[in-house]
Each structure stands twice: as C-alpha cells, then as structure tokens.
PDB file of C-alpha atoms (C1' of nucleotides) in Angstrom:
ATOM      1  CA  MET A   1    -120.621  12.058  49.335  1.00  0.00           C
ATOM      2  CA  PRO A   2    -119.550  15.473  49.609  1.00  0.00           C
ATOM      3  CA  GLU A   3    -117.967  16.857  46.349  1.00  0.00           C
ATOM      4  CA  LEU A   4    -115.679  20.442  45.426  1.00  0.00           C
ATOM      5  CA  PRO A   5    -119.643  22.648  45.838  1.00  0.00           C
ATOM      6  CA  GLU A   6    -120.115  20.729  49.877  1.00  0.00           C
ATOM      7  CA  VAL A   7    -117.155  20.577  51.295  1.00  0.00           C
ATOM      8  CA  GLU A   8    -116.503  24.183  49.919  1.00  0.00           C
ATOM      9  CA  THR A   9    -119.753  25.201  52.510  1.00  0.00           C
ATOM     10  CA  ILE A  10    -118.158  22.812  54.998  1.00  0.00           C
ATOM     11  CA  ARG A  11    -115.664  24.681  55.084  1.00  0.00           C
ATOM     12  CA  ARG A  12    -117.552  28.105  54.876  1.00  0.00           C
ATOM     13  CA  GLU A  13    -119.322  27.852  58.160  1.00  0.00           C
ATOM     14  CA  LEU A  14    -116.840  25.883  60.345  1.00  0.00           C
ATOM     15  CA  ALA A  15    -114.122  28.179  59.704  1.00  0.00           C
ATOM     16  CA  PRO A  16    -115.615  31.003  62.346  1.00  0.00           C
ATOM     17  CA  GLN A  17    -116.140  27.930  64.670  1.00  0.00           C
ATOM     18  CA  VAL A  18    -112.788  27.038  65.225  1.00  0.00           C
ATOM     19  CA  VAL A  19    -110.037  29.194  63.767  1.00  0.00           C
ATOM     20  CA  GLY A  20    -107.804  30.671  66.352  1.00  0.00           C
ATOM     21  CA  ARG A  21    -109.024  27.708  68.654  1.00  0.00           C
ATOM     22  CA  ARG A  22    -106.917  25.240  70.580  1.00  0.00           C
ATOM     23  CA  VAL A  23    -107.565  21.803  71.030  1.00  0.00           C
ATOM     24  CA  GLU A  24    -107.608  20.580  74.340  1.00  0.00           C
ATOM     25  CA  ALA A  25    -109.090  16.769  74.780  1.00  0.00           C
ATOM     26  CA  VAL A  26    -109.404  14.553  71.216  1.00  0.00           C
ATOM     27  CA  ASP A  27    -111.840  10.914  71.822  1.00  0.00           C
ATOM     28  CA  LEU A  28    -112.083   8.710  68.526  1.00  0.00           C
ATOM     29  CA  MET A  29    -114.998   6.278  69.138  1.00  0.00           C
ATOM     30  CA  TRP A  30    -113.834   4.358  66.287  1.00  0.00           C
ATOM     31  CA  PRO A  31    -110.202   5.033  66.492  1.00  0.00           C
ATOM     32  CA  PRO A  32    -109.608   3.566  62.181  1.00  0.00           C
ATOM     33  CA  VAL A  33    -110.613   6.974  61.183  1.00  0.00           C
ATOM     34  CA  VAL A  34    -107.493   8.364  61.818  1.00  0.00           C
ATOM     35  CA  ALA A  35    -105.134   6.968  58.458  1.00  0.00           C
ATOM     36  CA  ARG A  36    -101.861   8.137  59.991  1.00  0.00           C
ATOM     37  CA  PRO A  37    -100.308   8.306  62.117  1.00  0.00           C
ATOM     38  CA  ASP A  38    -101.348   5.923  65.115  1.00  0.00           C
ATOM     39  CA  PRO A  39    -104.598   7.138  67.032  1.00  0.00           C
ATOM     40  CA  ASP A  40    -102.310   7.484  70.108  1.00  0.00           C
ATOM     41  CA  LEU A  41     -99.817   9.689  68.111  1.00  0.00           C
ATOM     42  CA  PHE A  42    -102.551  11.695  66.669  1.00  0.00           C
ATOM     43  CA  ARG A  43    -104.272  12.422  69.449  1.00  0.00           C
ATOM     44  CA  ARG A  44    -100.252  13.250  71.643  1.00  0.00           C
ATOM     45  CA  ILE A  45     -99.872  15.845  68.634  1.00  0.00           C
ATOM     46  CA  LEU A  46    -102.879  17.818  67.906  1.00  0.00           C
ATOM     47  CA  VAL A  47    -103.899  18.220  71.485  1.00  0.00           C
ATOM     48  CA  GLY A  48    -102.632  21.153  72.600  1.00  0.00           C
ATOM     49  CA  ARG A  49    -102.894  22.752  68.907  1.00  0.00           C
ATOM     50  CA  GLN A  50    -103.852  25.640  67.760  1.00  0.00           C
ATOM     51  CA  VAL A  51    -105.883  26.425  64.928  1.00  0.00           C
ATOM     52  CA  GLN A  52    -104.666  28.962  62.401  1.00  0.00           C
ATOM     53  CA  ALA A  53    -106.678  28.738  59.212  1.00  0.00           C
ATOM     54  CA  LEU A  54    -109.298  26.290  57.381  1.00  0.00           C
ATOM     55  CA  ARG A  55    -108.592  25.231  53.219  1.00  0.00           C
ATOM     56  CA  ARG A  56    -109.778  22.767  50.901  1.00  0.00           C
ATOM     57  CA  ARG A  57    -108.259  21.291  48.037  1.00  0.00           C
ATOM     58  CA  GLY A  58    -110.331  19.670  46.392  1.00  0.00           C
ATOM     59  CA  LYS A  59    -112.492  17.173  48.681  1.00  0.00           C
ATOM     60  CA  TYR A  60    -110.397  17.292  51.382  1.00  0.00           C
ATOM     61  CA  LEU A  61    -110.790  19.729  54.400  1.00  0.00           C
ATOM     62  CA  ILE A  62    -106.960  21.217  55.744  1.00  0.00           C
ATOM     63  CA  TRP A  63    -106.971  22.340  59.187  1.00  0.00           C
ATOM     64  CA  ASP A  64    -103.297  24.529  59.140  1.00  0.00           C
ATOM     65  CA  LEU A  65    -102.369  23.725  62.557  1.00  0.00           C
ATOM     66  CA  ASP A  66     -99.572  25.670  65.202  1.00  0.00           C
ATOM     67  CA  ALA A  67     -96.068  23.964  64.574  1.00  0.00           C
ATOM     68  CA  GLY A  68     -96.283  23.456  60.801  1.00  0.00           C
ATOM     69  CA  TRP A  69     -99.148  20.475  60.935  1.00  0.00           C
ATOM     70  CA  HIS A  70    -102.003  20.159  58.667  1.00  0.00           C
ATOM     71  CA  LEU A  71    -105.053  18.046  59.970  1.00  0.00           C
ATOM     72  CA  ILE A  72    -106.506  16.584  56.696  1.00  0.00           C
ATOM     73  CA  LEU A  73    -110.073  15.396  56.059  1.00  0.00           C
ATOM     74  CA  HIS A  74    -111.942  13.145  53.352  1.00  0.00           C
ATOM     75  CA  LEU A  75    -115.975  12.846  54.279  1.00  0.00           C
ATOM     76  CA  ARG A  76    -115.821  10.672  51.441  1.00  0.00           C
ATOM     77  CA  MET A  77    -119.742   8.885  51.087  1.00  0.00           C
ATOM     78  CA  THR A  78    -121.544  10.019  54.401  1.00  0.00           C
ATOM     79  CA  GLY A  79    -118.857  12.192  56.734  1.00  0.00           C
ATOM     80  CA  GLN A  80    -120.486  15.350  57.971  1.00  0.00           C
ATOM     81  CA  VAL A  81    -119.293  17.779  60.963  1.00  0.00           C
ATOM     82  CA  TYR A  82    -120.525  19.137  63.161  1.00  0.00           C
ATOM     83  CA  VAL A  83    -120.188  22.515  65.930  1.00  0.00           C
ATOM     84  CA  HIS A  84    -122.146  21.708  69.522  1.00  0.00           C
ATOM     85  CA  PRO A  85    -121.650  22.466  73.529  1.00  0.00           C
ATOM     86  CA  ALA A  86    -119.186  20.316  75.308  1.00  0.00           C
ATOM     87  CA  SER A  87    -122.320  18.384  77.052  1.00  0.00           C
ATOM     88  CA  VAL A  88    -123.432  16.911  73.910  1.00  0.00           C
ATOM     89  CA  PRO A  89    -123.029  13.582  73.794  1.00  0.00           C
ATOM     90  CA  PRO A  90    -121.959  11.978  70.319  1.00  0.00           C
ATOM     91  CA  ASP A  91    -124.866   9.831  69.059  1.00  0.00           C
ATOM     92  CA  ARG A  92    -123.970   6.748  67.566  1.00  0.00           C
ATOM     93  CA  HIS A  93    -122.871   7.794  64.454  1.00  0.00           C
ATOM     94  CA  THR A  94    -120.406  10.130  65.602  1.00  0.00           C
ATOM     95  CA  ARG A  95    -116.650   8.382  65.053  1.00  0.00           C
ATOM     96  CA  ALA A  96    -114.355  11.420  66.591  1.00  0.00           C
ATOM     97  CA  VAL A  97    -114.870  14.849  68.628  1.00  0.00           C
ATOM     98  CA  VAL A  98    -112.104  17.645  68.661  1.00  0.00           C
ATOM     99  CA  ARG A  99    -112.496  18.932  71.956  1.00  0.00           C
ATOM    100  CA  LEU A 100    -112.218  23.397  71.774  1.00  0.00           C
ATOM    101  CA  ASP A 101    -110.701  25.739  74.002  1.00  0.00           C
ATOM    102  CA  ASP A 102    -113.895  27.387  74.667  1.00  0.00           C
ATOM    103  CA  GLY A 103    -116.131  25.146  75.185  1.00  0.00           C
ATOM    104  CA  LYS A 104    -117.375  23.668  71.748  1.00  0.00           C
ATOM    105  CA  ALA A 105    -116.311  20.551  70.063  1.00  0.00           C
ATOM    106  CA  VAL A 106    -115.782  19.374  66.518  1.00  0.00           C
ATOM    107  CA  HIS A 107    -117.802  16.169  66.266  1.00  0.00           C
ATOM    108  CA  TYR A 108    -117.395  13.896  62.932  1.00  0.00           C
ATOM    109  CA  ARG A 109    -120.098  11.660  62.167  1.00  0.00           C
ATOM    110  CA  ASP A 110    -119.598   8.561  59.316  1.00  0.00           C
ATOM    111  CA  VAL A 111    -122.508   5.800  58.619  1.00  0.00           C
ATOM    112  CA  ARG A 112    -120.495   4.426  56.407  1.00  0.00           C
ATOM    113  CA  LYS A 113    -117.072   4.827  58.349  1.00  0.00           C
ATOM    114  CA  PHE A 114    -115.101   5.421  54.929  1.00  0.00           C
ATOM    115  CA  GLY A 115    -114.232   8.780  55.313  1.00  0.00           C
ATOM    116  CA  ARG A 116    -110.212   9.506  57.093  1.00  0.00           C
ATOM    117  CA  PHE A 117    -108.080  11.684  58.926  1.00  0.00           C
ATOM    118  CA  TYR A 118    -104.677  12.281  58.467  1.00  0.00           C
ATOM    119  CA  LEU A 119    -102.485  14.486  60.815  1.00  0.00           C
ATOM    120  CA  VAL A 120     -99.209  15.408  58.605  1.00  0.00           C
ATOM    121  CA  GLN A 121     -96.522  17.781  58.471  1.00  0.00           C
ATOM    122  CA  ASP A 122     -96.193  17.646  54.893  1.00  0.00           C
ATOM    123  CA  GLU A 123     -99.336  18.365  53.552  1.00  0.00           C
ATOM    124  CA  ALA A 124     -97.982  16.802  50.643  1.00  0.00           C
ATOM    125  CA  LEU A 125     -97.978  13.330  51.387  1.00  0.00           C
ATOM    126  CA  VAL A 126    -102.427  13.660  51.544  1.00  0.00           C
ATOM    127  CA  VAL A 127    -103.260  16.228  48.814  1.00  0.00           C
ATOM    128  CA  GLY A 128     -99.842  15.872  46.584  1.00  0.00           C
ATOM    129  CA  GLY A 129    -101.465  14.075  43.618  1.00  0.00           C
ATOM    130  CA  LEU A 130    -104.201  16.061  42.824  1.00  0.00           C
ATOM    131  CA  GLY A 131    -104.420  18.199  39.745  1.00  0.00           C
ATOM    132  CA  PRO A 132    -106.079  21.876  38.997  1.00  0.00           C
ATOM    133  CA  GLU A 133    -108.473  23.061  41.389  1.00  0.00           C
ATOM    134  CA  PRO A 134    -111.480  24.552  38.722  1.00  0.00           C
ATOM    135  CA  LEU A 135    -112.387  27.545  40.641  1.00  0.00           C
ATOM    136  CA  ASP A 136    -108.773  28.424  40.336  1.00  0.00           C
ATOM    137  CA  PRO A 137    -107.921  31.287  37.384  1.00  0.00           C
ATOM    138  CA  ALA A 138    -104.786  29.064  36.750  1.00  0.00           C
ATOM    139  CA  TRP A 139    -107.865  26.215  35.077  1.00  0.00           C
ATOM    140  CA  THR A 140    -108.072  27.772  31.782  1.00  0.00           C
ATOM    141  CA  PRO A 141    -109.909  25.348  28.546  1.00  0.00           C
ATOM    142  CA  GLU A 142    -105.992  25.011  27.894  1.00  0.00           C
ATOM    143  CA  VAL A 143    -104.915  23.323  30.475  1.00  0.00           C
ATOM    144  CA  LEU A 144    -108.309  20.844  30.423  1.00  0.00           C
ATOM    145  CA  PHE A 145    -108.233  20.404  26.507  1.00  0.00           C
ATOM    146  CA  GLN A 146    -103.792  18.900  27.463  1.00  0.00           C
ATOM    147  CA  ALA A 147    -105.482  16.748  30.170  1.00  0.00           C
ATOM    148  CA  LEU A 148    -107.489  15.004  27.894  1.00  0.00           C
ATOM    149  CA  GLN A 149    -105.088  14.378  24.830  1.00  0.00           C
ATOM    150  CA  GLY A 150    -104.684  11.010  24.364  1.00  0.00           C
ATOM    151  CA  ARG A 151    -107.159   9.456  26.729  1.00  0.00           C
ATOM    152  CA  ARG A 152    -109.489   7.156  25.095  1.00  0.00           C
ATOM    153  CA  ALA A 153    -111.948   6.626  28.563  1.00  0.00           C
ATOM    154  CA  PRO A 154    -115.163   8.093  28.312  1.00  0.00           C
ATOM    155  CA  ILE A 155    -114.946  12.134  29.447  1.00  0.00           C
ATOM    156  CA  LYS A 156    -117.131  11.277  32.449  1.00  0.00           C
ATOM    157  CA  ALA A 157    -114.830   7.999  34.039  1.00  0.00           C
ATOM    158  CA  VAL A 158    -111.854  11.028  33.320  1.00  0.00           C
ATOM    159  CA  LEU A 159    -113.542  14.014  34.867  1.00  0.00           C
ATOM    160  CA  LEU A 160    -113.915  11.949  38.092  1.00  0.00           C
ATOM    161  CA  ASP A 161    -110.290  11.333  38.323  1.00  0.00           C
ATOM    162  CA  GLN A 162    -109.007  13.678  41.112  1.00  0.00           C
ATOM    163  CA  ARG A 163    -105.303  13.522  39.385  1.00  0.00           C
ATOM    164  CA  VAL A 164    -107.014  15.190  36.200  1.00  0.00           C
ATOM    165  CA  VAL A 165    -108.903  17.949  38.414  1.00  0.00           C
ATOM    166  CA  ALA A 166    -109.293  18.169  41.707  1.00  0.00           C
ATOM    167  CA  GLY A 167    -113.253  18.162  42.963  1.00  0.00           C
ATOM    168  CA  LEU A 168    -115.209  17.305  40.598  1.00  0.00           C
ATOM    169  CA  GLY A 169    -117.896  13.947  41.464  1.00  0.00           C
ATOM    170  CA  ASN A 170    -121.003  12.000  40.273  1.00  0.00           C
ATOM    171  CA  ILE A 171    -123.290  14.831  40.432  1.00  0.00           C
ATOM    172  CA  TYR A 172    -121.710  17.966  39.078  1.00  0.00           C
ATOM    173  CA  ALA A 173    -119.543  15.856  36.200  1.00  0.00           C
ATOM    174  CA  ASP A 174    -123.539  14.378  35.234  1.00  0.00           C
ATOM    175  CA  GLU A 175    -124.687  18.200  35.012  1.00  0.00           C
ATOM    176  CA  ALA A 176    -121.448  19.588  33.753  1.00  0.00           C
ATOM    177  CA  LEU A 177    -121.863  16.910  31.054  1.00  0.00           C
ATOM    178  CA  PHE A 178    -125.224  18.009  30.274  1.00  0.00           C
ATOM    179  CA  LEU A 179    -124.429  21.478  30.502  1.00  0.00           C
ATOM    180  CA  ALA A 180    -122.051  21.464  27.586  1.00  0.00           C
ATOM    181  CA  ARG A 181    -123.859  18.999  25.656  1.00  0.00           C
ATOM    182  CA  LEU A 182    -121.104  15.938  25.731  1.00  0.00           C
ATOM    183  CA  SER A 183    -122.223  12.329  25.899  1.00  0.00           C
ATOM    184  CA  PRO A 184    -120.551  10.946  28.852  1.00  0.00           C
ATOM    185  CA  TRP A 185    -119.285   8.274  26.743  1.00  0.00           C
ATOM    186  CA  ARG A 186    -117.059   9.998  24.324  1.00  0.00           C
ATOM    187  CA  PRO A 187    -113.386   9.387  24.532  1.00  0.00           C
ATOM    188  CA  ALA A 188    -111.912  12.241  26.847  1.00  0.00           C
ATOM    189  CA  GLY A 189    -109.475  13.101  23.935  1.00  0.00           C
ATOM    190  CA  SER A 190    -111.884  12.761  21.566  1.00  0.00           C
ATOM    191  CA  LEU A 191    -113.128  16.198  22.199  1.00  0.00           C
ATOM    192  CA  THR A 192    -112.566  19.294  19.992  1.00  0.00           C
ATOM    193  CA  TRP A 193    -111.061  22.523  21.088  1.00  0.00           C
ATOM    194  CA  ALA A 194    -114.604  23.903  20.953  1.00  0.00           C
ATOM    195  CA  GLU A 195    -116.125  21.033  22.954  1.00  0.00           C
ATOM    196  CA  VAL A 196    -113.637  21.202  25.978  1.00  0.00           C
ATOM    197  CA  GLN A 197    -114.345  24.794  25.903  1.00  0.00           C
ATOM    198  CA  ARG A 198    -118.053  24.247  26.408  1.00  0.00           C
ATOM    199  CA  LEU A 199    -116.826  21.709  28.637  1.00  0.00           C
ATOM    200  CA  HIS A 200    -115.261  23.899  30.930  1.00  0.00           C
ATOM    201  CA  GLY A 201    -117.573  26.400  31.260  1.00  0.00           C
ATOM    202  CA  ALA A 202    -120.268  23.668  31.997  1.00  0.00           C
ATOM    203  CA  ILE A 203    -118.110  22.838  35.231  1.00  0.00           C
ATOM    204  CA  ARG A 204    -116.905  26.327  36.437  1.00  0.00           C
ATOM    205  CA  GLN A 205    -120.939  27.117  35.696  1.00  0.00           C
ATOM    206  CA  VAL A 206    -122.313  24.547  37.638  1.00  0.00           C
ATOM    207  CA  LEU A 207    -119.354  24.154  40.639  1.00  0.00           C
ATOM    208  CA  ALA A 208    -120.800  28.496  40.898  1.00  0.00           C
ATOM    209  CA  GLU A 209    -124.838  27.542  41.189  1.00  0.00           C
ATOM    210  CA  ALA A 210    -123.756  24.381  43.334  1.00  0.00           C
ATOM    211  CA  LEU A 211    -121.482  26.486  45.521  1.00  0.00           C
ATOM    212  CA  ASP A 212    -124.891  29.566  46.056  1.00  0.00           C
ATOM    213  CA  ALA A 213    -126.791  26.700  46.277  1.00  0.00           C
ATOM    214  CA  ARG A 214    -124.317  25.558  49.363  1.00  0.00           C
ATOM    215  CA  GLY A 215    -124.167  22.217  47.742  1.00  0.00           C
ATOM    216  CA  THR A 216    -126.753  18.976  46.542  1.00  0.00           C
ATOM    217  CA  SER A 217    -128.700  17.360  49.660  1.00  0.00           C
ATOM    218  CA  MET A 218    -130.523  14.414  48.414  1.00  0.00           C
ATOM    219  CA  ARG A 219    -129.166  12.578  50.798  1.00  0.00           C
ATOM    220  CA  SER A 220    -126.871  12.103  54.094  1.00  0.00           C
ATOM    221  CA  TYR A 221    -125.549  15.679  53.026  1.00  0.00           C
ATOM    222  CA  VAL A 222    -125.829  18.562  55.219  1.00  0.00           C
ATOM    223  CA  PRO A 223    -123.592  21.306  56.235  1.00  0.00           C
ATOM    224  CA  PRO A 224    -122.699  22.121  60.059  1.00  0.00           C
ATOM    225  CA  SER A 225    -125.422  25.050  60.069  1.00  0.00           C
ATOM    226  CA  GLY A 226    -128.391  22.516  59.322  1.00  0.00           C
ATOM    227  CA  ARG A 227    -129.046  24.438  56.617  1.00  0.00           C
ATOM    228  CA  ARG A 228    -129.362  22.311  54.126  1.00  0.00           C
ATOM    229  CA  GLY A 229    -127.576  22.506  50.530  1.00  0.00           C
ATOM    230  CA  THR A 230    -130.558  23.359  47.237  1.00  0.00           C
ATOM    231  CA  TYR A 231    -128.763  22.944  44.817  1.00  0.00           C
ATOM    232  CA  GLN A 232    -130.652  19.028  43.713  1.00  0.00           C
ATOM    233  CA  GLN A 233    -133.779  21.664  43.186  1.00  0.00           C
ATOM    234  CA  ARG A 234    -131.838  23.138  40.582  1.00  0.00           C
ATOM    235  CA  ARG A 235    -129.554  19.492  39.488  1.00  0.00           C
ATOM    236  CA  ARG A 236    -130.863  18.737  35.595  1.00  0.00           C
ATOM    237  CA  VAL A 237    -130.229  15.598  34.694  1.00  0.00           C
ATOM    238  CA  TYR A 238    -128.772  13.920  38.303  1.00  0.00           C
ATOM    239  CA  ARG A 239    -131.423  11.343  39.508  1.00  0.00           C
ATOM    240  CA  ARG A 240    -133.885  12.159  37.191  1.00  0.00           C
ATOM    241  CA  THR A 241    -134.060   9.357  34.821  1.00  0.00           C
ATOM    242  CA  GLY A 242    -137.346   9.093  33.097  1.00  0.00           C
ATOM    243  CA  GLU A 243    -138.338  12.683  33.612  1.00  0.00           C
ATOM    244  CA  PRO A 244    -138.177  14.822  30.791  1.00  0.00           C
ATOM    245  CA  CYS A 245    -135.350  16.178  29.979  1.00  0.00           C
ATOM    246  CA  PRO A 246    -135.728  20.174  30.692  1.00  0.00           C
ATOM    247  CA  CYS A 247    -134.205  21.219  26.828  1.00  0.00           C
ATOM    248  CA  CYS A 248    -136.195  19.172  25.288  1.00  0.00           C
ATOM    249  CA  GLY A 249    -138.379  16.647  26.889  1.00  0.00           C
ATOM    250  CA  THR A 250    -136.621  13.411  25.670  1.00  0.00           C
ATOM    251  CA  PRO A 251    -136.735  11.133  28.944  1.00  0.00           C
ATOM    252  CA  ILE A 252    -133.611  11.113  30.900  1.00  0.00           C
ATOM    253  CA  VAL A 253    -131.527   7.477  31.005  1.00  0.00           C
ATOM    254  CA  ARG A 254    -129.583   6.070  33.401  1.00  0.00           C
ATOM    255  CA  GLU A 255    -126.678   4.195  32.527  1.00  0.00           C
ATOM    256  CA  ARG A 256    -123.695   2.275  34.377  1.00  0.00           C
ATOM    257  CA  LEU A 257    -119.816   3.979  33.492  1.00  0.00           C
ATOM    258  CA  SER A 258    -117.319   2.393  35.220  1.00  0.00           C
ATOM    259  CA  GLY A 259    -119.267   1.784  38.157  1.00  0.00           C
ATOM    260  CA  ARG A 260    -120.996   4.955  38.574  1.00  0.00           C
ATOM    261  CA  SER A 261    -125.228   5.443  37.961  1.00  0.00           C
ATOM    262  CA  THR A 262    -124.750   8.172  34.777  1.00  0.00           C
ATOM    263  CA  HIS A 263    -127.731  10.509  33.684  1.00  0.00           C
ATOM    264  CA  TYR A 264    -128.027  11.911  30.880  1.00  0.00           C
ATOM    265  CA  CYS A 265    -130.427  12.800  27.883  1.00  0.00           C
ATOM    266  CA  PRO A 266    -129.456  10.839  24.798  1.00  0.00           C
ATOM    267  CA  ALA A 267    -131.155  13.749  22.347  1.00  0.00           C
ATOM    268  CA  CYS A 268    -129.322  16.443  23.705  1.00  0.00           C
ATOM    269  CA  GLN A 269    -125.891  14.432  24.715  1.00  0.00           C
ATOM    270  CA  PRO A 270    -125.448  11.813  21.358  1.00  0.00           C
ATOM    271  CA  LEU A 271    -123.049   9.734  20.477  1.00  0.00           C
ATOM    272  CA  PRO A 272    -121.545  10.564  17.340  1.00  0.00           C
ATOM    273  CA  GLY A 273    -120.883   7.154  15.440  1.00  0.00           C
TER     274      GLY A 273
ATOM    275  C1'  DA B   1    -103.487   2.765  30.346  1.00  0.00           C
ATOM    276  C1'  DC B   2    -107.747   1.404  30.592  1.00  0.00           C
ATOM    277  C1'  DC B   3    -111.642  -1.179  32.280  1.00  0.00           C
ATOM    278  C1'  DA B   4    -114.053  -4.307  35.402  1.00  0.00           C
ATOM    279  C1'  DC B   5    -114.981  -5.632  39.593  1.00  0.00           C
ATOM    280  C1'  DA B   6    -114.863  -6.081  44.332  1.00  0.00           C
ATOM    281  C1'  DA B   7    -113.639  -3.825  48.755  1.00  0.00           C
ATOM    282  C1'  DC B   8    -114.272  -0.735  52.011  1.00  0.00           C
ATOM    283  C1'  DC B   9    -119.545   0.008  55.439  1.00  0.00           C
ATOM    284  C1'  DT B  10    -124.333   0.910  57.164  1.00  0.00           C
ATOM    285  C1'  DG B  11    -128.562   2.223  55.684  1.00  0.00           C
ATOM    286  C1'  DG B  12    -133.393   3.523  53.171  1.00  0.00           C
ATOM    287  C1'  DC B  13    -135.828   2.405  50.071  1.00  0.00           C
ATOM    288  C1'  DC B  14    -139.077  -1.078  47.227  1.00  0.00           C
ATOM    289  C1'  DG B  15    -141.594  -4.549  45.922  1.00  0.00           C
ATOM    290  C1'  DC B  16    -143.558  -9.070  48.165  1.00  0.00           C
TER     291       DC B  16
ATOM    292  C1'  DT C   1    -143.028  -6.099  61.327  1.00  0.00           C
ATOM    293  C1'  DG C   2    -139.643  -9.390  58.083  1.00  0.00           C
ATOM    294  C1'  DC C   3    -136.822 -10.126  54.350  1.00  0.00           C
ATOM    295  C1'  DG C   4    -134.121 -10.175  49.573  1.00  0.00           C
ATOM    296  C1'  DG C   5    -132.299  -7.170  46.288  1.00  0.00           C
ATOM    297  C1'  DC C   6    -130.819  -2.821  44.808  1.00  0.00           C
ATOM    298  C1'  DC C   7    -129.169   2.027  45.434  1.00  0.00           C
ATOM    299  C1'  DA C   8    -125.742   5.636  47.372  1.00  0.00           C
ATOM    300  C1'  DG C   9    -122.577  12.494  46.603  1.00  0.00           C
ATOM    301  C1'  DG C  10    -115.704   8.312  47.136  1.00  0.00           C
ATOM    302  C1'  DT C  11    -111.145   6.111  46.920  1.00  0.00           C
ATOM    303  C1'  DT C  12    -108.117   2.371  46.551  1.00  0.00           C
ATOM    304  C1'  DG C  13    -106.482  -2.219  44.678  1.00  0.00           C
ATOM    305  C1'  DT C  14    -106.146  -6.169  41.886  1.00  0.00           C
ATOM    306  C1'  DG C  15    -106.329  -8.791  37.773  1.00  0.00           C
ATOM    307  C1'  DG C  16    -106.557  -8.774  33.145  1.00  0.00           C
TER     308       DG C  16
END
DNA sequence: ACCACAACCTGGCCGC
DNA sequence: TGCGGCCAGGTTGTGG
C-alpha cells in the first residue's frame, strides 16, 4: 500500500522513537515475515544492535544499525508500524515485535502478510536495483527523458517500474499523469521533451502535496502516530470513477493497465491517434 | 523488452 | 447471518 509519501511519513514519525535505542528482543509471530537471513540468525544478529539512523529509499524503510548492519523493511500492501509500551500484547495481525531498551516496542502489523524484513550489511542486495529518488535534485527532467527513450510500454507502467524512478505507486502515478495531462497509455518513449518536463514537474508536485498531507489514508494506511493522512481529500482522479473531472467535468474512467486499475480523464488526457 | 497472468494473503464491500 | 464475486496503495516469477 504505502508509496513514497507514506513511507517517508512513517520514517519521520518513527525516527524520534527508535534512533539511539538498542534492541533488547525480537518476537516473530509469523517467521516468514523475515526474508533474510533465516529467522534464528535474524534474531541473533538484531538483538543488542543500536539504531543509529532511519532512512528511506523508494518504498523501503532502512534502519541503520551499529556494526554495519541494516534492517530493511518493505510494507508492500498492508504493512503498518506502531510503537507501544512493552505491556501491550500483539494483536492478531501483528507479525513481529522489536523490543527496545526504553520499555517501548515496535509492532509490525500486516493483514495480507506481503511485507518483508531484510537484515543485511550490504544494503545494495536489497535496494541496489532501485532507480533515482524523485525528490533528489539529481533527478532532473533530462534524467527522466533519458530513462524513457526506446521504451514502448505505456508511460504508466514505466512509472511503476521502480528501476526507472523509486517510490511511485498506483495512486501517485495516476495523479501525476492527470496533472501532466498525459494519457497513461502513451508509449513512454513517445513523450516529447515538453511533455517529459511537464510530467517531471507533476510527479514532484504530487509527491510534495502528498508529503504535506502525510500520505493517503483510503484503506489500511495509518502512520505510527495514528494520525491518518489526508491526501485522499485532494486526489483528483484516483478511485474517482464516474465523478466529474475537476478540470472539465468529464466523468473519470477506470481501465485496467498492466493489471492495475488506472484512473484518468479521457478529455484532458487523450490518447493521440 | 514487453505483456498477460498468477502467485503471495486477507478482509471489506456489494448484491442477493 | 451467509455466500459469491470483485476489489485492494506491491513485487516477483513464468511463459509467450
């Protein structure tokens, strides 16, 4: 579920609670939540480690630990992170609990069990394949334009490819394409330089708005504080099928593209030809 | 390189 | 209350 703005919001809320703390114990209610190494080794390495920093890369949350270790978490569709007093028992959807040296515990909840933990020293093993961060100054319209060259897949499918740019998901891809007035079906390589500049600006704008709103809480996304995000009130097309386009009033349509629900205004985002 | 599709899982919602 | 069908913010792997 969480895309860049949601993971970044989680990072910002969680950092003050965990940075500087030491791990005292790890409880795995559902051991397969650990992707690597095996759960026993995972627990043995993690216990005793001190959290030095909390970072985000794409949709991954990275805990920098001492001794060169990184605990990397991907929340996939329904992962949630909460901090509770040690006395709070895990609920039925809590898959792992990391107990800290201040009497608090980080609970990882995940209804659909898709999310995974990775404990590695070489973080590139997990996040090495990711493309650039869209909010990094180094990610310019030129970089995006270059990445689209020669690609005939629909632009939306390419935006969802985390090797092209890291952190976009279904909500913000639809929203950015609407802002840029581009059909999601346009072959990526067919975008003109002017269109790519527009798209680049739209991606930045949508992500900035969503960060400001602390993410989109339509379904299961709730940050650690419990303060739901509010971007769902500002979204223009995502899950607004049949509602009037905020720009021209044409009903928003929903179509399946690369297996994903895709929402757009057929009038503002026409497919040439 | 691309696409369609399935898989991984569970729960919410809708209509009957 | 129940049942079937469809939906879900992500990623990976298979086969064509």
